[in-house]
Coordinates of C-alpha atoms in Angstrom, one line a residue:
Chain A
M1477 CA 11.4 -1.4 62.9
F1478 CA 11.4 -1.9 59.2
R1479 CA 12.5 1.6 58.6
A1480 CA 15.9 1.0 59.9
A1481 CA 15.8 -2.5 58.6
V1482 CA 15.1 -1.7 55.0
R1483 CA 17.1 1.4 54.4
L1484 CA 17.5 1.4 50.7
S1485 CA 20.7 3.5 50.7
V1486 CA 24.2 2.0 50.8
S1487 CA 24.3 2.0 54.6
G1488 CA 21.3 -0.2 54.5
A1489 CA 23.2 -3.0 52.8
R1490 CA 25.0 -3.5 56.0
S1491 CA 21.9 -3.9 58.0
L1492 CA 20.3 -6.5 55.6
T1493 CA 20.6 -9.0 58.4
W1494 CA 17.9 -7.0 60.2
T1495 CA 15.2 -7.9 57.7
R1496 CA 14.3 -11.0 59.6
L1497 CA 11.0 -10.7 61.2
G1498 CA 10.8 -10.1 64.9
C1499 CA 14.2 -8.5 65.2
T1500 CA 14.5 -5.4 67.2
A1501 CA 16.1 -2.7 65.2
P1502 CA 18.6 0.0 66.2
L1503 CA 17.3 3.5 66.7
A1504 CA 16.8 5.5 63.5
Q1505 CA 19.7 7.6 62.4
R1506 CA 17.9 10.6 61.2
C1507 CA 20.8 12.9 60.4
Y1508 CA 19.7 16.4 61.0
S1509 CA 22.8 18.2 60.0
H1510 CA 22.6 20.7 62.9
G1511 CA 22.4 19.0 66.3
G1512 CA 18.9 19.0 67.5
K1513 CA 16.9 16.2 69.1
Q1514 CA 16.8 13.0 66.9
E1515 CA 13.4 11.6 66.3
T1516 CA 13.0 7.9 67.2
D1517 CA 11.4 5.3 64.9
D1518 CA 8.3 5.3 67.1
E1519 CA 7.9 9.0 67.1
F1520 CA 8.2 9.1 63.4
D1521 CA 5.5 6.4 63.1
A1522 CA 3.3 8.0 65.6
R1523 CA 3.5 11.3 63.8
W1524 CA 2.5 9.8 60.5
V1525 CA -0.3 7.6 62.0
N1526 CA -1.6 10.8 63.6
Y1527 CA -1.5 12.6 60.2
F1528 CA -3.6 10.0 58.4
N1529 CA -5.9 9.5 61.4
K1530 CA -7.3 13.0 61.1
A1531 CA -11.0 12.5 60.9
D1532 CA -11.7 15.1 58.4
I1533 CA -8.6 14.6 56.3
D1534 CA -9.1 15.9 52.8
A1535 CA -8.0 14.5 49.5
W1536 CA -5.1 16.9 49.0
E1537 CA -3.7 16.0 52.5
L1538 CA -3.9 12.3 51.7
R1539 CA -2.1 12.8 48.4
K1540 CA 0.5 15.1 49.9
G1541 CA 1.0 12.7 52.9
M1542 CA 1.4 9.7 50.7
N1543 CA 3.7 11.3 48.2
T1544 CA 5.9 12.7 50.9
L1545 CA 6.0 9.3 52.7
I1546 CA 7.0 7.5 49.5
G1547 CA 9.7 10.1 49.1
Y1548 CA 11.4 9.0 52.2
D1549 CA 14.1 6.3 52.2
L1550 CA 12.1 3.7 54.0
V1551 CA 9.1 1.4 53.6
P1552 CA 6.3 2.7 56.0
E1553 CA 5.2 0.6 58.9
P1554 CA 2.0 -1.4 58.6
K1555 CA 0.4 0.9 61.2
I1556 CA 1.0 4.0 59.0
L1557 CA -0.4 2.2 56.0
D1558 CA -3.4 1.1 58.0
A1559 CA -4.1 4.7 58.9
A1560 CA -3.6 5.7 55.3
L1561 CA -6.0 3.1 54.0
R1562 CA -8.6 4.1 56.5
A1563 CA -8.2 7.7 55.3
C1564 CA -8.9 6.5 51.8
R1565 CA -12.0 4.8 53.0
R1566 CA -13.2 8.1 54.6
L1567 CA -12.6 9.8 51.3
D1568 CA -14.4 7.1 49.3
D1569 CA -11.2 6.5 47.3
L1570 CA -10.6 2.9 46.5
A1571 CA -8.2 3.6 43.6
S1572 CA -5.8 5.4 46.0
A1573 CA -5.9 2.6 48.4
I1574 CA -4.8 0.1 45.8
R1575 CA -2.2 2.6 44.6
I1576 CA -0.8 2.8 48.1
L1577 CA -0.3 -0.9 48.2
E1578 CA 1.4 -0.9 44.8
A1579 CA 3.6 2.0 45.8
V1580 CA 4.9 0.2 49.0
K1581 CA 5.6 -2.9 47.0
D1582 CA 7.6 -0.9 44.5
K1583 CA 9.3 0.9 47.4
S1584 CA 10.6 -2.3 48.8
G1585 CA 12.8 -2.7 45.7
P1586 CA 14.8 -5.9 45.7
H1587 CA 13.7 -6.9 49.2
K1588 CA 11.0 -9.2 48.2
D1589 CA 10.0 -10.3 51.7
I1590 CA 8.7 -6.9 52.8
Y1591 CA 5.6 -6.7 50.8
P1592 CA 4.2 -10.1 51.8
Y1593 CA 4.8 -9.1 55.4
L1594 CA 3.0 -5.9 55.0
I1595 CA 0.0 -7.6 53.4
Q1596 CA 0.0 -10.2 56.2
E1597 CA -0.1 -7.4 58.7
L1598 CA -2.7 -5.4 56.8
R1599 CA -4.9 -8.4 56.0
P1600 CA -7.5 -7.6 58.7
T1601 CA -7.8 -4.0 57.6
V1602 CA -7.9 -4.9 53.9
D1603 CA -10.6 -7.4 54.4
E1604 CA -12.6 -5.2 56.6
L1605 CA -12.6 -2.3 54.2
G1606 CA -13.0 -4.5 51.1
I1607 CA -9.8 -3.4 49.4
S1608 CA -8.4 -5.9 46.9
T1609 CA -4.7 -6.1 46.7
P1610 CA -3.1 -5.5 43.2
E1611 CA -2.3 -9.2 43.0
E1612 CA -6.0 -10.2 43.6
L1613 CA -7.0 -7.9 40.7
G1614 CA -4.2 -9.2 38.5
M1615 CA -2.6 -5.8 38.3
D1616 CA 0.8 -6.9 39.3
K1617 CA 1.3 -8.6 36.0
L1618 CA 1.7 -6.7 32.7
Chain B
M101 CA -3.8 51.4 36.2
L102 CA -6.1 51.7 33.2
T103 CA -3.3 50.8 30.8
S104 CA -2.4 47.7 32.7
R105 CA -6.0 46.6 32.7
A106 CA -6.2 47.1 29.0
L107 CA -3.0 45.2 28.6
V108 CA -4.4 42.3 30.5
R109 CA -7.6 42.3 28.5
G110 CA -5.6 42.5 25.3
L111 CA -3.4 39.6 26.5
K112 CA -6.5 37.6 27.4
S113 CA -8.1 38.1 24.0
G114 CA -5.0 37.8 21.9
F115 CA -2.7 35.4 23.6
W116 CA -4.5 33.3 26.2
R117 CA -7.5 32.7 23.9
P118 CA -5.8 30.0 21.8
L119 CA -4.9 28.0 25.0
S120 CA -8.4 28.2 26.5
S121 CA -10.1 27.5 23.2
T122 CA -7.9 24.5 22.8
S123 CA -9.0 23.1 26.1
S124 CA -12.7 23.8 25.4
V125 CA -12.3 22.1 22.0
Q126 CA -10.8 19.1 23.8
A127 CA -13.7 19.1 26.3
A128 CA -16.2 19.4 23.5
H129 CA -14.7 16.3 21.8
G130 CA -15.2 14.6 25.1
K131 CA -11.7 13.1 25.2
D132 CA -11.1 11.0 28.3
M133 CA -7.9 12.9 28.9
S134 CA -8.1 15.8 31.2
P135 CA -8.9 18.9 29.1
D136 CA -6.1 20.8 30.7
V137 CA -3.5 18.5 29.3
L138 CA -2.2 21.4 27.2
D139 CA -2.4 23.9 30.0
P140 CA 0.7 23.7 32.2
S141 CA -0.5 26.3 34.6
V142 CA -3.1 23.8 36.0
P143 CA -2.3 20.6 37.9
Q144 CA -1.5 17.8 35.6
Y145 CA -1.9 14.0 35.8
N146 CA 1.4 12.2 35.6
N147 CA 2.6 8.6 35.9
R148 CA 5.5 8.7 38.4
L149 CA 6.9 5.9 40.5
D150 CA 7.8 8.4 43.3
T151 CA 4.4 10.1 43.3
P152 CA 1.8 7.4 43.7
L153 CA -1.2 9.8 44.0
S154 CA -1.2 12.3 41.2
D155 CA -2.7 15.8 41.6
V156 CA -5.7 15.1 39.4
P157 CA -7.3 11.8 38.4
F158 CA -6.6 10.5 34.9
V159 CA -10.2 10.7 33.8
R160 CA -11.8 13.9 34.7
N161 CA -14.9 13.9 32.5
L162 CA -17.0 11.0 33.7
N163 CA -19.7 9.6 31.6
S164 CA -22.9 8.5 33.3
E165 CA -21.9 4.9 34.0
Q166 CA -18.6 6.0 35.4
R167 CA -20.5 8.5 37.7
Q168 CA -22.7 5.6 38.8
L169 CA -19.6 3.6 39.7
K170 CA -18.2 6.5 41.7
E171 CA -21.5 6.6 43.6
K172 CA -21.2 2.9 44.3
E173 CA -17.7 3.6 45.6
K174 CA -19.2 5.6 48.4
G175 CA -20.8 2.5 49.8
P176 CA -19.0 -0.6 51.2
W177 CA -16.2 -1.7 48.9
T178 CA -16.9 -5.3 49.7
K179 CA -19.9 -4.9 47.3
L180 CA -17.7 -4.0 44.3
T181 CA -16.8 -6.7 41.8
K182 CA -13.2 -7.1 40.7
E183 CA -13.9 -5.5 37.4
E184 CA -15.5 -2.5 39.1
K185 CA -12.4 -2.1 41.3
I186 CA -10.1 -2.3 38.3
A187 CA -12.3 0.2 36.5
L188 CA -12.2 2.6 39.5
Y189 CA -8.4 2.3 39.6
R190 CA -8.1 3.0 35.8
L191 CA -10.3 6.1 36.2
T192 CA -7.8 7.6 38.6
H193 CA -4.6 6.2 37.2
E194 CA -3.5 5.6 33.7
L195 CA -0.7 3.1 34.3
T196 CA -0.1 0.6 37.0
Y197 CA 3.4 0.3 38.6
P198 CA 4.4 -2.6 36.5
E199 CA 3.3 -0.8 33.4
M200 CA 5.3 2.2 34.4
R201 CA 8.3 0.1 35.0
R202 CA 8.0 -1.8 31.7
G203 CA 10.8 -1.1 29.3
S204 CA 10.5 -1.1 25.6
S205 CA 12.2 -2.9 22.8
E206 CA 13.5 0.3 21.4
W207 CA 17.1 -0.7 22.0
K208 CA 16.8 -3.5 19.4
T209 CA 15.7 -0.9 16.8
V210 CA 18.6 1.4 17.8
L211 CA 21.2 -1.4 17.7
G212 CA 19.8 -2.6 14.4
G213 CA 20.0 0.8 12.9
V214 CA 23.5 1.2 14.1
F215 CA 24.5 -2.1 12.5
I216 CA 22.8 -1.2 9.3
F217 CA 24.7 2.1 9.0
L218 CA 27.9 0.4 9.9
G219 CA 27.3 -2.2 7.3
F220 CA 26.5 0.4 4.7
S221 CA 29.7 2.1 5.5
G222 CA 31.5 -1.2 5.2
M223 CA 30.0 -1.7 1.7
L224 CA 31.2 1.8 0.7
V225 CA 34.7 1.0 1.9
W226 CA 34.7 -2.3 0.1
W227 CA 33.4 -0.8 -3.2
Q228 CA 36.1 1.9 -2.9
R229 CA 38.7 -0.8 -2.5
I230 CA 37.6 -2.6 -5.6
F231 CA 36.7 0.3 -7.9
V232 CA 38.6 3.3 -6.8
F233 CA 42.0 2.2 -5.6
G234 CA 44.6 1.1 -8.2
E235 CA 47.1 -1.6 -7.9
V236 CA 49.6 -1.7 -5.0
P237 CA 53.2 -0.8 -5.9
H238 CA 55.2 -3.6 -7.4
T239 CA 57.7 -3.5 -4.6
L240 CA 55.1 -5.2 -2.5
S241 CA 54.8 -8.3 -4.7
D242 CA 55.9 -11.6 -3.3
E243 CA 58.9 -11.9 -5.7
W244 CA 60.2 -8.5 -4.8
V245 CA 59.8 -9.1 -1.1
E246 CA 61.6 -12.4 -1.3
K247 CA 64.6 -10.8 -3.0
Q248 CA 64.4 -7.9 -0.6
T249 CA 64.5 -10.1 2.4
Q250 CA 67.4 -12.1 1.1
R251 CA 69.3 -8.8 0.6
M252 CA 68.5 -7.7 4.1
I253 CA 69.8 -10.9 5.5
D254 CA 73.0 -10.6 3.4
M255 CA 73.5 -7.0 4.6
R256 CA 72.9 -8.2 8.2
I257 CA 70.2 -5.6 9.0
N258 CA 69.9 -5.1 12.8
P259 CA 72.1 -8.0 13.7
I260 CA 71.8 -7.5 17.5
G261 CA 68.2 -7.1 18.3
G262 CA 66.4 -6.8 15.0
F263 CA 66.0 -8.4 11.7
A264 CA 69.2 -10.4 11.0
Y265 CA 69.3 -11.5 14.6
H266 CA 66.4 -13.8 13.9
W267 CA 68.2 -15.6 11.0
D268 CA 70.4 -18.5 11.8
Y269 CA 73.3 -18.1 9.5
V270 CA 74.6 -21.6 10.2
K271 CA 71.4 -23.5 9.5
K272 CA 70.3 -21.0 7.0
Q273 CA 66.8 -20.6 8.4
W274 CA 64.8 -18.5 10.7
K275 CA 65.4 -19.2 14.3

């Protein structure tokens, strides 16, 4: 939902009204230049959740996945981030978990209401795994 | 075949040696920085907003207490204190996102420098005006200009759209 909602490109400015919680969003407009089946939001999310849910994911795959995901013009859904944080736990990598939270906050750009929503959705996971948010560690201030 | 092998060996001893010895020197000095920081052929650490997880951690050579912390990281994270979590973060990353985004005050220095040089140029120009240039021609003195203006009025210079047009010949003043 948030992917279409928080498109950071110019076309996203028009859909700013969709940032209210609980709104259903239009289908993703993934523009493959050459016809082909368009991937829906849910398919995209499922693909990424699957990626991070791999039981024996290795550190390189985690890094590659996160860097690629951050490269997209969207803020990842909480369920993708949940899978990524659990992958960090399997890899015993707390620093990456905190970094992921910082990265999505930065990715939200001027839309200040996205990050609190994400933290709200991820709160059970974050508490369960014992991850502290950057705010709790005082790392969001200089 | 043999010549290329010899060439590679020669290259290794003559050319690559300085690079590898630099990295071993760095490692020997036990710097916290990755010893490959001078070797661009090996994955580097970098602070990038668009690459949250860098190829290598910031601190590669862990001392014993850092190693202990890494061991503790393998257990439940709920047992880590805030300081330990911050320490773990700083082992892997040099700068946080706010620190990466922080600007500098360099622009003040630059602007100040620009003004200093502009001011200096201004001083030069002023000095030149006082000490280099001579007097202006006498035809620009007030007295001369007065007489010149009167003459132009008498001659009716540009009576339609220009100079004399603006003089009221009845009231004998400028319109």
